[in-house]
Amino acid sequence: MARTDQNSISNHLMNEAFPDIPKIQFEGPKSKNPLSFKHYNADEIVAGKTMKDHLRFGVAYWHAMRNSLADPFGVGTAQRPWDDGTDSVANAQRRVWACFEFMDKLGVDYYCFHDRDVAPEGRTLAESNQNLDAVADELEKAQQATGKKLLWGTACLFVHPRYNQGASTSPNANVFAYAAAQVKKAMDVTHRLGGEGYTFWGGREGYASLWNTNMKREVEHLAAFLHMAVDYKKKIGFTGQFYIEPKPREPSTHQYDSDAAACLNFLREHGLMDHFKLNLETNHATLAGHSMWHEMEVAVAANALGSVDANTGDELIGWDTDQFPTDIYLTTQMMLVMLKSGGFTTGGMNFDAKVRRESFEPVDLFHAHIGGMDAFARGLKIAAAILEDGRLEAFKKARYSTFDAGIGAKIEARTTSFEELEAYTLENGEPLIASGRQEMLENLINEFI
Ligand code: XLS
Ligand code: NI
Ligand code: NI
């Protein structure tokens, strides 16, 4: 099963999809070969585990295989010679092998998909389901041939015109029903392919205008939908992790699962906390006016960090530009939180990122993913070194030490009161406070970067 069988990949494509590209190797930081890893060394042990097991990289099918690189002002530019540009099932099946050749050459073990990325939507639901089954046959063969695995599956509930006012939050019950049927099938296929998770991203689960929206009703419908998904999961014996992916807006004006805290509140209010973890996306964090670091800390505090859509945004453009992450500060912060939380179990680092419209050649897919993988490998090594050094964590611990004993310990144990704290303060007078030393810590971090 876990054996890489190149023959089997090329058997399914008349020509290899990436004929000029060899398997990408780790060559170390001194290498000048752009098609090599400088830092990501899959089997190297960092903080007790291989890099591969820490990072659990995934390729996002919708971007790597389906993004034409169109933008709001221009048509697609992507050159994808293996793709005949049609919506046929045969083309979709061929594309599977191109994707697996890509993952194989890149050395990425996981992929993620929406139902409609992998297989074309038919004229009816039954036809769409048939198309999906036909491509799932191919995905299953390709998984077996290469040992690659499905990190998570999902349903596309935002492209088709029927979903223009939402799916589970559509004002129309028949649209809700259609969406439910689509998710049921996407869950079946994810289960069949041994998916380790299933993601709900509320593409249009929000509103464009409150003039026509009953927000309370829509949010309740979303909760009802997710409860039915939980029930169905049990029915089919799917044990993968459910994720919900926060995003504040775009294409909606406001999306109900707008950020990590809002998602957690929604899950708690509707009794869904035990069934979901968060799939956090960096660019969604910045759209919400937060850093990814903040979003990850919020998730970890609730024991709900599930998986990551690893990308980044452009500080100067206000939309979800889904760029590949290359900023070492970003990856260091993310890897620090990840390591301190104990690491991924079911989740991983899915590259929900696309090459720029200007980067239209197939080889650019490699440059982009190599860069992202190296950036996280460096972040991981730096974060491990910072934790091993211990000064940062020791400073943080000392900063709260007045809560470790005496009146502080009573506050944390909730065994004191305003009256006692008043008496304490009258007796002890003005508190002696310590500097936060932000600049000193920023300098400390720069020792490692
Ligand atoms: C879009 C989302 C989407 C989800 C999966 O902004 O990031 O790609 O990850 O539906
Ligand atoms: Ni995403
Ligand atoms: Ni996104």
Coordinates of C-alpha atoms and ligand atoms in Angstrom, one line a residue:
M1 CA 0.0 0.0 0.0
A2 CA 2.6 2.5 1.1
R3 CA 4.8 1.7 -1.8
T4 CA 5.4 4.4 -4.4
D5 CA 4.7 2.9 -7.8
Q6 CA 5.7 5.4 -10.5
N7 CA 4.7 2.9 -13.2
S8 CA 1.3 2.9 -12.0
I9 CA 1.1 6.7 -12.2
S10 CA 2.5 6.9 -15.7
N11 CA 0.2 4.0 -16.9
H12 CA -2.7 6.4 -16.4
L13 CA -1.3 9.4 -18.3
M14 CA -0.2 9.2 -21.9
N15 CA 2.7 11.4 -20.9
E16 CA 3.8 12.4 -17.4
A17 CA 2.3 15.6 -16.3
F18 CA 5.6 17.0 -15.1
P19 CA 8.1 15.2 -17.4
D20 CA 11.1 17.6 -16.7
I21 CA 10.7 17.6 -13.0
P22 CA 12.6 15.0 -10.9
K23 CA 11.6 14.0 -7.4
I24 CA 12.4 16.9 -5.1
Q25 CA 15.2 16.2 -2.7
F26 CA 16.6 17.7 0.4
E27 CA 19.9 19.4 -0.5
G28 CA 20.4 21.6 2.5
P29 CA 20.6 25.4 3.0
K30 CA 23.7 25.8 0.7
S31 CA 22.1 24.3 -2.4
K32 CA 21.4 26.7 -5.2
N33 CA 19.0 24.3 -6.9
P34 CA 15.5 26.0 -6.8
L35 CA 13.9 22.6 -7.2
S36 CA 15.3 21.2 -3.9
F37 CA 14.4 21.6 -0.3
K38 CA 16.8 23.7 1.7
H39 CA 15.2 23.0 5.1
Y40 CA 12.5 20.4 4.8
N41 CA 14.1 17.1 5.4
A42 CA 11.1 14.7 5.8
D43 CA 12.8 12.1 8.0
E44 CA 14.9 14.5 10.2
I45 CA 13.9 14.4 13.8
V46 CA 12.9 17.8 15.4
A47 CA 11.5 17.9 18.9
G48 CA 11.1 14.2 19.1
K49 CA 9.3 13.5 15.8
T50 CA 10.1 13.6 12.1
M51 CA 9.4 16.8 10.2
K52 CA 7.0 14.8 8.1
D53 CA 5.0 13.7 11.1
H54 CA 4.9 17.2 12.6
L55 CA 3.9 19.0 9.5
R56 CA 1.6 16.6 7.7
F57 CA 1.6 18.7 4.5
G58 CA -1.4 18.5 2.2
V59 CA -2.0 19.7 -1.4
A60 CA -5.3 21.6 -2.0
Y61 CA -6.8 20.0 -5.1
W62 CA -8.9 23.1 -5.9
H63 CA -5.9 25.4 -6.1
A64 CA -3.2 23.0 -7.4
M65 CA -5.3 21.3 -10.0
R66 CA -8.3 23.5 -10.7
N67 CA -7.3 27.1 -10.3
S68 CA -7.2 28.7 -13.7
L69 CA -5.5 31.7 -12.1
A70 CA -8.3 34.1 -13.3
D71 CA -8.8 37.2 -11.2
P72 CA -11.7 39.7 -11.1
F73 CA -10.1 41.6 -14.0
G74 CA -8.8 38.9 -16.2
V75 CA -9.1 35.3 -17.5
G76 CA -7.1 32.3 -16.4
T77 CA -3.5 32.1 -17.4
A78 CA -2.6 28.6 -16.0
Q79 CA -0.9 26.2 -18.4
R80 CA -1.9 22.7 -17.4
P81 CA -1.0 20.5 -20.4
W82 CA -2.5 17.3 -18.9
D83 CA -5.9 19.0 -18.7
D84 CA -8.0 19.2 -21.9
G85 CA -10.1 22.0 -20.5
T86 CA -13.4 20.1 -20.7
D87 CA -15.8 19.2 -18.0
S88 CA -15.7 15.5 -18.9
V89 CA -15.3 12.7 -16.4
A90 CA -12.4 11.3 -18.4
N91 CA -10.5 14.6 -18.0
A92 CA -11.3 14.6 -14.3
Q93 CA -9.9 11.1 -14.0
R94 CA -6.7 12.0 -15.9
R95 CA -6.3 15.0 -13.6
V96 CA -6.2 12.6 -10.6
W97 CA -3.0 11.1 -11.9
A98 CA -1.4 14.4 -12.6
C99 CA -2.2 15.4 -9.0
F100 CA -0.7 12.2 -7.6
E101 CA 2.4 12.6 -9.7
F102 CA 2.7 16.1 -8.4
M103 CA 2.4 14.9 -4.7
D104 CA 4.8 12.0 -5.4
K105 CA 7.5 14.3 -6.9
L106 CA 7.0 16.8 -4.1
G107 CA 7.0 14.3 -1.3
V108 CA 3.7 15.4 0.2
D109 CA 1.6 12.7 1.7
Y110 CA -1.8 14.3 1.9
Y111 CA -4.4 16.0 -0.3
C112 CA -7.7 17.7 0.3
F113 CA -10.6 18.3 -2.1
H114 CA -14.1 19.6 -2.6
D115 CA -16.5 17.2 -4.4
R116 CA -16.8 19.5 -7.4
D117 CA -13.0 20.0 -7.7
V118 CA -12.4 16.4 -8.4
A119 CA -15.6 15.6 -10.4
P120 CA -17.9 17.7 -12.6
E121 CA -21.3 18.7 -11.5
G122 CA -23.9 16.9 -13.6
R123 CA -27.4 18.0 -14.8
T124 CA -29.0 16.3 -11.8
L125 CA -27.9 15.3 -8.3
A126 CA -27.9 11.6 -9.4
E127 CA -25.6 12.4 -12.3
S128 CA -23.3 14.5 -10.1
N129 CA -23.1 11.6 -7.7
Q130 CA -22.3 9.2 -10.5
N131 CA -19.5 11.5 -11.7
L132 CA -18.1 11.7 -8.2
D133 CA -18.1 7.9 -7.8
A134 CA -16.3 7.5 -11.1
V135 CA -13.6 9.8 -10.0
A136 CA -13.5 8.4 -6.5
D137 CA -12.7 5.0 -8.2
E138 CA -9.6 6.7 -9.7
L139 CA -8.6 8.5 -6.5
E140 CA -8.8 5.2 -4.7
K141 CA -6.5 3.5 -7.2
A142 CA -4.1 6.4 -7.1
Q143 CA -4.0 6.3 -3.3
Q144 CA -3.3 2.6 -3.4
A145 CA -0.5 3.1 -6.0
T146 CA 1.2 5.8 -4.1
G147 CA 0.3 5.5 -0.4
K148 CA -0.9 9.1 -0.4
K149 CA -3.8 9.9 1.9
L150 CA -6.8 12.1 2.1
L151 CA -6.4 14.7 4.9
W152 CA -10.0 15.9 4.5
G153 CA -12.8 16.1 2.1
T154 CA -15.5 18.7 1.7
A155 CA -18.5 19.8 -0.4
C156 CA -18.5 22.8 -2.6
L157 CA -21.7 24.7 -1.5
F158 CA -20.8 28.0 -3.0
V159 CA -20.1 27.8 -6.8
H160 CA -23.4 26.6 -8.2
P161 CA -26.1 29.4 -8.7
R162 CA -28.6 27.5 -6.5
Y163 CA -26.4 28.5 -3.5
N164 CA -26.2 32.2 -4.3
Q165 CA -28.0 33.0 -1.1
G166 CA -26.3 30.3 1.0
A167 CA -26.6 26.6 1.4
S168 CA -27.7 25.5 4.9
T169 CA -28.5 29.2 5.5
S170 CA -30.4 29.8 2.3
P171 CA -33.9 31.2 2.8
N172 CA -35.2 28.4 0.7
A173 CA -35.7 24.9 2.3
N174 CA -35.2 23.1 -1.0
V175 CA -31.7 24.5 -1.3
F176 CA -31.0 23.4 2.3
A177 CA -32.2 19.9 1.3
Y178 CA -30.0 19.9 -1.8
A179 CA -27.0 21.0 0.2
A180 CA -27.7 18.2 2.7
A181 CA -27.8 15.6 -0.1
Q182 CA -24.5 16.9 -1.5
V183 CA -22.8 16.8 1.9
K184 CA -24.1 13.3 2.6
K185 CA -22.5 12.1 -0.7
A186 CA -19.3 14.0 0.0
M187 CA -19.1 12.4 3.4
D188 CA -19.7 9.0 1.9
V189 CA -16.8 9.5 -0.6
T190 CA -14.5 10.9 2.1
H191 CA -15.3 7.9 4.2
R192 CA -14.7 5.5 1.3
L193 CA -11.3 7.1 0.6
G194 CA -10.2 6.8 4.3
G195 CA -10.3 10.5 4.8
E196 CA -8.9 11.6 8.2
G197 CA -11.3 14.5 8.4
Y198 CA -14.1 16.4 6.8
T199 CA -14.3 20.2 6.7
F200 CA -17.2 22.6 6.7
W201 CA -16.4 26.0 5.3
G202 CA -19.4 28.3 5.2
G203 CA -18.7 29.7 1.7
R204 CA -21.9 31.7 1.5
E205 CA -23.3 30.9 5.0
G206 CA -23.8 34.5 5.9
Y207 CA -25.5 37.5 4.4
A208 CA -25.1 40.3 1.9
S209 CA -27.7 42.5 3.5
L210 CA -29.6 42.5 6.8
W211 CA -32.6 44.2 5.1
N212 CA -33.6 40.8 3.8
T213 CA -32.0 38.5 6.4
N214 CA -33.4 36.7 9.5
M215 CA -30.0 36.1 11.1
K216 CA -31.3 34.1 14.1
R217 CA -33.2 31.7 11.8
E218 CA -30.3 31.3 9.4
V219 CA -27.8 30.5 12.2
E220 CA -30.2 28.0 13.7
H221 CA -30.5 26.3 10.3
L222 CA -26.7 26.1 10.1
A223 CA -26.7 24.4 13.5
A224 CA -29.4 22.0 12.4
F225 CA -27.4 21.1 9.3
L226 CA -24.3 20.4 11.3
H227 CA -26.2 18.2 13.8
M228 CA -27.6 16.2 10.9
A229 CA -24.0 15.8 9.6
V230 CA -22.9 14.5 13.1
D231 CA -25.8 12.0 13.1
Y232 CA -25.0 10.8 9.6
K233 CA -21.3 10.5 10.5
K234 CA -22.3 8.1 13.3
K235 CA -24.6 6.2 11.0
I236 CA -21.9 5.4 8.4
G237 CA -19.2 4.8 11.0
F238 CA -17.0 7.7 9.8
T239 CA -14.5 8.3 12.5
G240 CA -12.6 11.2 10.9
Q241 CA -12.5 14.6 12.6
F242 CA -15.1 17.3 11.7
Y243 CA -13.6 20.7 11.2
I244 CA -15.3 24.1 10.8
E245 CA -13.2 26.8 9.0
P246 CA -13.7 30.4 10.1
K247 CA -13.8 33.2 7.6
P248 CA -15.3 36.7 8.2
R249 CA -16.5 37.6 4.7
E250 CA -15.9 37.3 1.0
P251 CA -17.9 36.5 -1.0
S252 CA -20.5 37.3 1.7
T253 CA -20.6 40.6 3.6
H254 CA -20.6 38.7 6.8
Q255 CA -20.0 35.0 7.3
Y256 CA -21.5 33.4 10.4
D257 CA -18.4 31.5 11.4
S258 CA -16.4 34.7 11.2
D259 CA -13.4 33.9 13.3
A260 CA -12.1 31.4 15.8
A261 CA -13.9 32.9 18.8
A262 CA -17.2 33.4 17.0
C263 CA -17.0 29.7 15.7
L264 CA -16.3 28.4 19.2
N265 CA -19.2 30.5 20.6
F266 CA -21.5 29.1 17.8
L267 CA -20.4 25.5 18.5
R268 CA -21.0 25.9 22.3
E269 CA -24.3 27.6 21.9
H270 CA -25.6 24.8 19.7
G271 CA -24.2 21.8 21.5
L272 CA -21.6 21.0 18.8
M273 CA -18.4 21.5 20.7
D274 CA -17.7 17.8 21.1
H275 CA -18.0 17.1 17.4
F276 CA -15.9 19.8 15.8
K277 CA -12.4 21.3 15.8
L278 CA -11.3 24.3 13.9
N279 CA -9.6 24.4 10.6
L280 CA -7.8 27.7 10.7
E281 CA -6.7 29.6 7.6
T282 CA -4.0 32.3 7.9
N283 CA -5.5 34.6 5.3
H284 CA -8.9 34.3 6.9
A285 CA -7.4 35.3 10.2
T286 CA -6.0 38.5 8.7
L287 CA -9.3 39.2 6.9
A288 CA -10.9 39.0 10.4
G289 CA -8.4 41.6 11.7
H290 CA -6.4 39.0 13.7
S291 CA -3.1 37.4 13.3
M292 CA -2.9 33.7 12.7
W293 CA -1.0 33.4 15.9
H294 CA -4.0 34.9 17.7
E295 CA -6.4 32.5 16.0
M296 CA -4.3 29.5 16.9
E297 CA -3.9 30.6 20.5
V298 CA -7.7 31.0 20.7
A299 CA -8.2 27.5 19.3
V300 CA -5.6 25.8 21.5
A301 CA -7.1 27.5 24.6
A302 CA -10.4 25.7 23.8
N303 CA -8.6 22.5 22.9
A304 CA -10.0 22.9 19.4
L305 CA -7.1 23.3 17.1
G306 CA -7.7 20.8 14.4
S307 CA -6.0 21.6 11.2
V308 CA -4.5 24.5 9.3
D309 CA -5.1 25.9 5.8
A310 CA -1.5 27.2 5.3
N311 CA -1.4 30.3 3.2
T312 CA -1.0 34.0 3.7
G313 CA -2.5 37.2 2.5
D314 CA -1.2 40.4 1.0
E315 CA -1.1 43.2 3.5
L316 CA -1.9 45.7 0.8
I317 CA -4.9 43.8 -0.8
G318 CA -8.0 43.4 1.2
W319 CA -9.1 40.0 -0.1
D320 CA -8.3 36.3 0.3
T321 CA -5.3 36.2 -2.0
D322 CA -4.3 32.7 -0.8
Q323 CA -0.6 33.2 -1.3
F324 CA 2.0 30.6 -0.3
P325 CA 3.6 31.3 3.1
T326 CA 7.2 32.3 3.1
D327 CA 7.4 34.6 6.1
I328 CA 9.6 33.0 8.7
Y329 CA 8.2 35.0 11.6
L330 CA 4.7 33.8 10.6
T331 CA 5.8 30.1 10.4
T332 CA 7.8 30.4 13.6
Q333 CA 4.8 31.8 15.6
M334 CA 2.5 29.1 14.1
M335 CA 5.0 26.3 14.9
L336 CA 5.5 27.5 18.4
V337 CA 1.8 27.3 19.1
M338 CA 1.6 23.9 17.4
L339 CA 4.5 22.4 19.3
K340 CA 3.2 23.7 22.7
S341 CA -0.3 22.3 22.0
G342 CA 1.2 18.8 21.4
G343 CA 1.0 18.8 17.6
F344 CA -1.5 17.7 15.0
T345 CA -3.3 14.4 15.5
T346 CA -5.8 14.2 12.6
G347 CA -5.0 17.5 11.0
G348 CA -2.1 18.9 9.1
M349 CA -0.9 21.8 7.0
N350 CA -3.0 22.0 3.9
F351 CA -1.7 24.5 1.3
D352 CA -4.9 26.3 0.6
A353 CA -2.8 28.6 -1.6
K354 CA -2.5 29.4 -5.3
V355 CA 0.4 30.5 -7.4
R356 CA 0.1 34.1 -8.7
R357 CA -1.6 34.7 -12.1
E358 CA 1.8 35.7 -13.4
S359 CA 3.2 32.3 -12.4
F360 CA 1.4 30.2 -15.0
E361 CA 3.8 27.3 -15.7
P362 CA 3.4 23.9 -14.2
V363 CA 6.9 24.2 -12.5
D364 CA 5.6 27.2 -10.6
L365 CA 3.4 24.8 -8.6
F366 CA 6.6 23.2 -7.4
H367 CA 8.4 26.4 -6.6
A368 CA 5.4 27.5 -4.6
H369 CA 5.0 24.3 -2.5
I370 CA 8.7 23.9 -2.0
G371 CA 8.8 27.5 -0.6
G372 CA 5.9 26.8 1.7
M373 CA 7.3 23.5 3.0
D374 CA 10.8 25.1 3.6
A375 CA 9.2 28.0 5.4
F376 CA 7.4 25.7 7.8
A377 CA 10.4 23.5 8.2
R378 CA 12.4 26.5 9.2
G379 CA 9.6 27.7 11.5
L380 CA 9.5 24.3 13.1
K381 CA 13.3 24.1 13.7
I382 CA 13.3 27.7 15.1
A383 CA 10.3 27.1 17.3
A384 CA 11.9 23.9 18.6
A385 CA 15.1 25.8 19.4
I386 CA 13.3 28.5 21.2
L387 CA 11.5 26.0 23.4
E388 CA 14.6 24.1 24.0
D389 CA 16.4 27.3 25.0
G390 CA 13.6 27.9 27.5
R391 CA 14.2 31.7 28.2
L392 CA 11.0 32.8 26.5
E393 CA 8.8 30.3 28.3
A394 CA 10.6 31.0 31.6
F395 CA 10.0 34.7 31.2
K396 CA 6.3 34.1 30.5
K397 CA 6.0 31.8 33.5
A398 CA 7.7 34.3 35.9
R399 CA 5.5 37.1 34.6
Y400 CA 2.5 35.4 36.2
S401 CA 4.2 34.1 39.3
T402 CA 2.2 36.3 41.6
F403 CA -0.7 34.0 40.8
D404 CA 1.2 30.9 41.8
A405 CA 0.9 31.4 45.6
G406 CA -0.9 33.6 48.2
I407 CA -3.7 35.9 47.1
G408 CA -3.1 35.1 43.4
A409 CA -3.5 31.4 43.9
K410 CA -6.8 32.2 45.7
I411 CA -8.0 34.3 42.8
E412 CA -7.3 31.5 40.3
A413 CA -9.0 28.9 42.6
R414 CA -11.9 31.3 43.0
T415 CA -11.8 31.1 46.7
T416 CA -11.6 34.8 47.4
S417 CA -14.0 37.8 47.1
F418 CA -14.1 41.5 46.4
E419 CA -14.2 42.1 50.2
E420 CA -11.1 40.1 50.9
L421 CA -9.3 41.7 47.9
E422 CA -10.2 45.1 49.3
A423 CA -8.8 44.3 52.7
Y424 CA -5.7 42.8 51.1
T425 CA -5.1 46.0 49.0
L426 CA -5.8 48.3 52.0
E427 CA -3.1 46.5 53.9
N428 CA -0.5 46.0 51.0
G429 CA -0.8 49.3 49.3
E430 CA 0.4 50.1 45.7
P431 CA 1.4 47.0 43.7
L432 CA 5.0 46.7 42.6
I433 CA 4.8 45.8 38.9
A434 CA 7.4 44.5 36.5
S435 CA 8.3 45.5 32.9
G436 CA 6.7 43.5 30.1
R437 CA 10.1 43.5 28.3
Q438 CA 8.5 43.2 24.8
E439 CA 11.6 44.6 23.0
M440 CA 13.9 42.3 25.0
L441 CA 11.8 39.3 23.9
E442 CA 11.6 40.5 20.3
N443 CA 15.4 40.7 20.3
L444 CA 15.6 37.2 21.9
I445 CA 13.4 35.8 19.1
N446 CA 15.8 37.4 16.5
E447 CA 18.7 35.4 18.0
F448 CA 16.9 32.3 16.5
I449 CA 15.6 33.6 13.2
Ligands
XLS1 C1 -12.1 29.7 0.9 C2 -11.8 28.6 1.8 C3 -12.0 27.2 1.2 C4 -12.0 26.1 2.2 C5 -12.6 24.9 1.7 O1 -11.8 30.9 1.3 O2 -10.5 28.7 2.3 O3 -10.9 27.0 0.2 O4 -10.7 25.9 2.7 O5 -13.9 25.0 1.3
NI2 NI -9.4 27.3 3.3
NI3 NI -9.7 30.9 2.1

